């Protein structure tokens, strides 16, 4: 619809419905539950367990929760290391695509167990795939704060 006010033609538009972030759709408690169950599944995988033998799991879970909340549009900032640097030790210990895929399978199984709808699972999988090359060391992330100009 259009109207004229003070000689100016105005077009009335329908209000835009803001799409909720994935974080808002799932909620903070669900993210916490997913991370806990996810690492239970990861540590049950014989091919993955060795990568975590020297890892303080409570710290890793905390970072994972912050990272997931951040990439899913939550209010918490992620202040941890970038994915390339964070996985350097795992790559030195033989991390390969096969391991990345097993981790992704654990995540999908966890989301399914937590009754997350398929549309949201697809969004999480897309987020995971977006960092795959960094985790595997195929592509390096340069953090401007870490590079002297």
PDB file of C-alpha atoms in Angstrom:
ATOM      1  CA  UNK A   1       0.000   0.000   0.000  1.00  0.00           C
ATOM      2  CA  UNK A   2       1.137   3.535  -0.634  1.00  0.00           C
ATOM      3  CA  UNK A   3       0.192   6.816   0.959  1.00  0.00           C
ATOM      4  CA  UNK A   4       1.197  10.434   0.499  1.00  0.00           C
ATOM      5  CA  UNK A   5       2.422  12.494   3.439  1.00  0.00           C
ATOM      6  CA  UNK A   6       3.597  16.074   2.871  1.00  0.00           C
ATOM      7  CA  UNK A   7       3.960  15.406  -0.838  1.00  0.00           C
ATOM      8  CA  UNK A   8       6.103  12.291  -0.367  1.00  0.00           C
ATOM      9  CA  UNK A   9       4.882   8.930  -1.548  1.00  0.00           C
ATOM     10  CA  UNK A  10       5.468   6.286   1.111  1.00  0.00           C
ATOM     11  CA  UNK A  11       5.199   2.577   0.599  1.00  0.00           C
ATOM     12  CA  UNK A  12       4.046   0.528   3.534  1.00  0.00           C
ATOM     13  CA  UNK A  13       5.965  -2.682   3.823  1.00  0.00           C
ATOM     14  CA  UNK A  14       5.179  -5.670   5.921  1.00  0.00           C
ATOM     15  CA  UNK A  15       7.441  -5.974   8.939  1.00  0.00           C
ATOM     16  CA  UNK A  16      10.284  -8.385   8.372  1.00  0.00           C
ATOM     17  CA  UNK A  17      10.318 -11.415  10.576  1.00  0.00           C
ATOM     18  CA  UNK A  18      13.777 -11.854  11.982  1.00  0.00           C
ATOM     19  CA  UNK A  19      14.950 -15.434  11.735  1.00  0.00           C
ATOM     20  CA  UNK A  20      16.075 -16.785  15.077  1.00  0.00           C
ATOM     21  CA  UNK A  21      19.700 -17.777  15.282  1.00  0.00           C
ATOM     22  CA  UNK A  22      20.466 -21.441  15.630  1.00  0.00           C
ATOM     23  CA  UNK A  23      21.546 -20.685  19.201  1.00  0.00           C
ATOM     24  CA  UNK A  24      18.145 -19.109  19.957  1.00  0.00           C
ATOM     25  CA  UNK A  25      16.349 -22.063  18.400  1.00  0.00           C
ATOM     26  CA  UNK A  26      18.246 -24.637  20.462  1.00  0.00           C
ATOM     27  CA  UNK A  27      18.979 -22.715  23.650  1.00  0.00           C
ATOM     28  CA  UNK A  28      21.943 -22.625  25.998  1.00  0.00           C
ATOM     29  CA  UNK A  29      20.914 -25.695  27.994  1.00  0.00           C
ATOM     30  CA  UNK A  30      20.606 -27.788  24.827  1.00  0.00           C
ATOM     31  CA  UNK A  31      24.094 -26.710  23.710  1.00  0.00           C
ATOM     32  CA  UNK A  32      25.484 -27.796  27.089  1.00  0.00           C
ATOM     33  CA  UNK A  33      23.712 -31.157  26.856  1.00  0.00           C
ATOM     34  CA  UNK A  34      24.923 -31.682  23.296  1.00  0.00           C
ATOM     35  CA  UNK A  35      28.561 -30.987  24.198  1.00  0.00           C
ATOM     36  CA  UNK A  36      28.481 -33.368  27.184  1.00  0.00           C
ATOM     37  CA  UNK A  37      26.909 -36.228  25.222  1.00  0.00           C
ATOM     38  CA  UNK A  38      29.061 -35.491  22.169  1.00  0.00           C
ATOM     39  CA  UNK A  39      32.325 -35.986  24.054  1.00  0.00           C
ATOM     40  CA  UNK A  40      30.961 -39.152  25.669  1.00  0.00           C
ATOM     41  CA  UNK A  41      30.437 -40.508  22.145  1.00  0.00           C
ATOM     42  CA  UNK A  42      33.810 -39.258  20.864  1.00  0.00           C
ATOM     43  CA  UNK A  43      35.673 -40.907  23.745  1.00  0.00           C
ATOM     44  CA  UNK A  44      33.890 -44.198  23.042  1.00  0.00           C
ATOM     45  CA  UNK A  45      35.386 -44.267  19.535  1.00  0.00           C
ATOM     46  CA  UNK A  46      38.652 -46.257  19.610  1.00  0.00           C
ATOM     47  CA  UNK A  47      40.100 -44.281  16.686  1.00  0.00           C
ATOM     48  CA  UNK A  48      39.357 -40.934  18.385  1.00  0.00           C
ATOM     49  CA  UNK A  49      40.088 -41.611  22.044  1.00  0.00           C
ATOM     50  CA  UNK A  50      43.906 -41.386  21.686  1.00  0.00           C
ATOM     51  CA  UNK A  51      43.645 -37.772  20.520  1.00  0.00           C
ATOM     52  CA  UNK A  52      42.202 -36.829  23.912  1.00  0.00           C
ATOM     53  CA  UNK A  53      44.510 -38.821  26.218  1.00  0.00           C
ATOM     54  CA  UNK A  54      46.404 -35.704  27.342  1.00  0.00           C
ATOM     55  CA  UNK A  55      43.389 -33.386  27.261  1.00  0.00           C
ATOM     56  CA  UNK A  56      41.745 -31.787  30.272  1.00  0.00           C
ATOM     57  CA  UNK A  57      38.187 -32.543  29.173  1.00  0.00           C
ATOM     58  CA  UNK A  58      36.481 -29.953  31.378  1.00  0.00           C
ATOM     59  CA  UNK A  59      38.509 -27.198  29.708  1.00  0.00           C
ATOM     60  CA  UNK A  60      37.898 -28.629  26.233  1.00  0.00           C
ATOM     61  CA  UNK A  61      34.143 -28.860  26.888  1.00  0.00           C
ATOM     62  CA  UNK A  62      34.097 -25.259  28.107  1.00  0.00           C
ATOM     63  CA  UNK A  63      35.848 -24.057  24.937  1.00  0.00           C
ATOM     64  CA  UNK A  64      33.601 -26.211  22.752  1.00  0.00           C
ATOM     65  CA  UNK A  65      30.467 -24.773  24.372  1.00  0.00           C
ATOM     66  CA  UNK A  66      31.734 -21.218  23.868  1.00  0.00           C
ATOM     67  CA  UNK A  67      32.703 -21.955  20.268  1.00  0.00           C
ATOM     68  CA  UNK A  68      29.371 -23.595  19.396  1.00  0.00           C
ATOM     69  CA  UNK A  69      27.375 -20.835  21.054  1.00  0.00           C
ATOM     70  CA  UNK A  70      29.358 -18.222  19.142  1.00  0.00           C
ATOM     71  CA  UNK A  71      29.136 -19.813  15.693  1.00  0.00           C
ATOM     72  CA  UNK A  72      25.426 -20.525  16.198  1.00  0.00           C
ATOM     73  CA  UNK A  73      24.715 -16.837  16.823  1.00  0.00           C
ATOM     74  CA  UNK A  74      24.731 -16.788  20.620  1.00  0.00           C
ATOM     75  CA  UNK A  75      25.784 -13.825  22.744  1.00  0.00           C
ATOM     76  CA  UNK A  76      28.953 -15.412  24.127  1.00  0.00           C
ATOM     77  CA  UNK A  77      32.171 -14.405  22.418  1.00  0.00           C
ATOM     78  CA  UNK A  78      34.627 -17.144  21.505  1.00  0.00           C
ATOM     79  CA  UNK A  79      38.064 -16.127  22.662  1.00  0.00           C
ATOM     80  CA  UNK A  80      39.886 -19.408  22.147  1.00  0.00           C
ATOM     81  CA  UNK A  81      42.481 -20.289  19.562  1.00  0.00           C
ATOM     82  CA  UNK A  82      41.535 -20.470  15.913  1.00  0.00           C
ATOM     83  CA  UNK A  83      40.781 -23.918  14.508  1.00  0.00           C
ATOM     84  CA  UNK A  84      44.100 -24.235  12.675  1.00  0.00           C
ATOM     85  CA  UNK A  85      46.175 -23.595  15.785  1.00  0.00           C
ATOM     86  CA  UNK A  86      43.852 -25.440  18.175  1.00  0.00           C
ATOM     87  CA  UNK A  87      44.201 -28.690  16.210  1.00  0.00           C
ATOM     88  CA  UNK A  88      47.961 -28.531  15.505  1.00  0.00           C
ATOM     89  CA  UNK A  89      48.711 -31.118  18.195  1.00  0.00           C
ATOM     90  CA  UNK A  90      46.082 -33.491  16.864  1.00  0.00           C
ATOM     91  CA  UNK A  91      47.505 -33.135  13.350  1.00  0.00           C
ATOM     92  CA  UNK A  92      50.987 -33.890  14.720  1.00  0.00           C
ATOM     93  CA  UNK A  93      49.488 -37.057  16.229  1.00  0.00           C
ATOM     94  CA  UNK A  94      48.029 -38.193  12.908  1.00  0.00           C
ATOM     95  CA  UNK A  95      44.671 -36.422  12.615  1.00  0.00           C
ATOM     96  CA  UNK A  96      43.248 -37.211   9.176  1.00  0.00           C
ATOM     97  CA  UNK A  97      39.988 -36.738   7.311  1.00  0.00           C
ATOM     98  CA  UNK A  98      38.817 -40.145   8.539  1.00  0.00           C
ATOM     99  CA  UNK A  99      38.996 -38.841  12.128  1.00  0.00           C
ATOM    100  CA  UNK A 100      37.256 -35.586  11.242  1.00  0.00           C
ATOM    101  CA  UNK A 101      34.437 -37.585   9.659  1.00  0.00           C
ATOM    102  CA  UNK A 102      34.114 -39.802  12.742  1.00  0.00           C
ATOM    103  CA  UNK A 103      33.841 -36.707  14.927  1.00  0.00           C
ATOM    104  CA  UNK A 104      31.168 -35.306  12.599  1.00  0.00           C
ATOM    105  CA  UNK A 105      29.268 -38.612  12.803  1.00  0.00           C
ATOM    106  CA  UNK A 106      29.416 -38.447  16.612  1.00  0.00           C
ATOM    107  CA  UNK A 107      28.036 -34.922  16.488  1.00  0.00           C
ATOM    108  CA  UNK A 108      25.147 -35.860  14.191  1.00  0.00           C
ATOM    109  CA  UNK A 109      24.319 -38.899  16.344  1.00  0.00           C
ATOM    110  CA  UNK A 110      24.381 -36.677  19.439  1.00  0.00           C
ATOM    111  CA  UNK A 111      22.055 -34.110  17.871  1.00  0.00           C
ATOM    112  CA  UNK A 112      19.684 -36.878  16.810  1.00  0.00           C
ATOM    113  CA  UNK A 113      19.762 -38.371  20.327  1.00  0.00           C
ATOM    114  CA  UNK A 114      18.920 -34.908  21.713  1.00  0.00           C
ATOM    115  CA  UNK A 115      15.910 -34.735  19.363  1.00  0.00           C
ATOM    116  CA  UNK A 116      17.269 -31.741  17.440  1.00  0.00           C
ATOM    117  CA  UNK A 117      15.184 -31.247  14.271  1.00  0.00           C
ATOM    118  CA  UNK A 118      16.850 -32.224  10.995  1.00  0.00           C
ATOM    119  CA  UNK A 119      16.899 -28.628   9.709  1.00  0.00           C
ATOM    120  CA  UNK A 120      18.998 -27.545  12.691  1.00  0.00           C
ATOM    121  CA  UNK A 121      21.228 -30.620  12.371  1.00  0.00           C
ATOM    122  CA  UNK A 122      21.880 -29.599   8.761  1.00  0.00           C
ATOM    123  CA  UNK A 123      22.861 -26.105   9.934  1.00  0.00           C
ATOM    124  CA  UNK A 124      25.277 -27.497  12.519  1.00  0.00           C
ATOM    125  CA  UNK A 125      26.808 -29.847   9.934  1.00  0.00           C
ATOM    126  CA  UNK A 126      27.319 -26.891   7.579  1.00  0.00           C
ATOM    127  CA  UNK A 127      29.113 -25.008  10.373  1.00  0.00           C
ATOM    128  CA  UNK A 128      31.337 -28.012  11.082  1.00  0.00           C
ATOM    129  CA  UNK A 129      32.181 -28.465   7.413  1.00  0.00           C
ATOM    130  CA  UNK A 130      33.081 -24.781   7.157  1.00  0.00           C
ATOM    131  CA  UNK A 131      36.071 -25.343   9.484  1.00  0.00           C
ATOM    132  CA  UNK A 132      37.146 -28.754   8.164  1.00  0.00           C
ATOM    133  CA  UNK A 133      40.092 -27.508   6.099  1.00  0.00           C
ATOM    134  CA  UNK A 134      41.417 -25.491   9.046  1.00  0.00           C
ATOM    135  CA  UNK A 135      41.121 -28.400  11.478  1.00  0.00           C
ATOM    136  CA  UNK A 136      42.906 -30.710   9.043  1.00  0.00           C
ATOM    137  CA  UNK A 137      45.591 -28.122   8.287  1.00  0.00           C
ATOM    138  CA  UNK A 138      44.710 -27.820   4.628  1.00  0.00           C
ATOM    139  CA  UNK A 139      44.087 -24.123   5.038  1.00  0.00           C
ATOM    140  CA  UNK A 140      45.569 -21.804   7.628  1.00  0.00           C
ATOM    141  CA  UNK A 141      43.674 -19.017   9.348  1.00  0.00           C
ATOM    142  CA  UNK A 142      45.649 -15.863   9.836  1.00  0.00           C
ATOM    143  CA  UNK A 143      44.582 -13.861  12.833  1.00  0.00           C
ATOM    144  CA  UNK A 144      45.385 -10.215  12.212  1.00  0.00           C
ATOM    145  CA  UNK A 145      46.151  -9.796  15.931  1.00  0.00           C
ATOM    146  CA  UNK A 146      48.940 -12.355  15.624  1.00  0.00           C
ATOM    147  CA  UNK A 147      50.644 -10.972  12.519  1.00  0.00           C
ATOM    148  CA  UNK A 148      53.106  -8.102  12.732  1.00  0.00           C
ATOM    149  CA  UNK A 149      52.555  -5.640   9.946  1.00  0.00           C
TER     150      UNK A 149
END
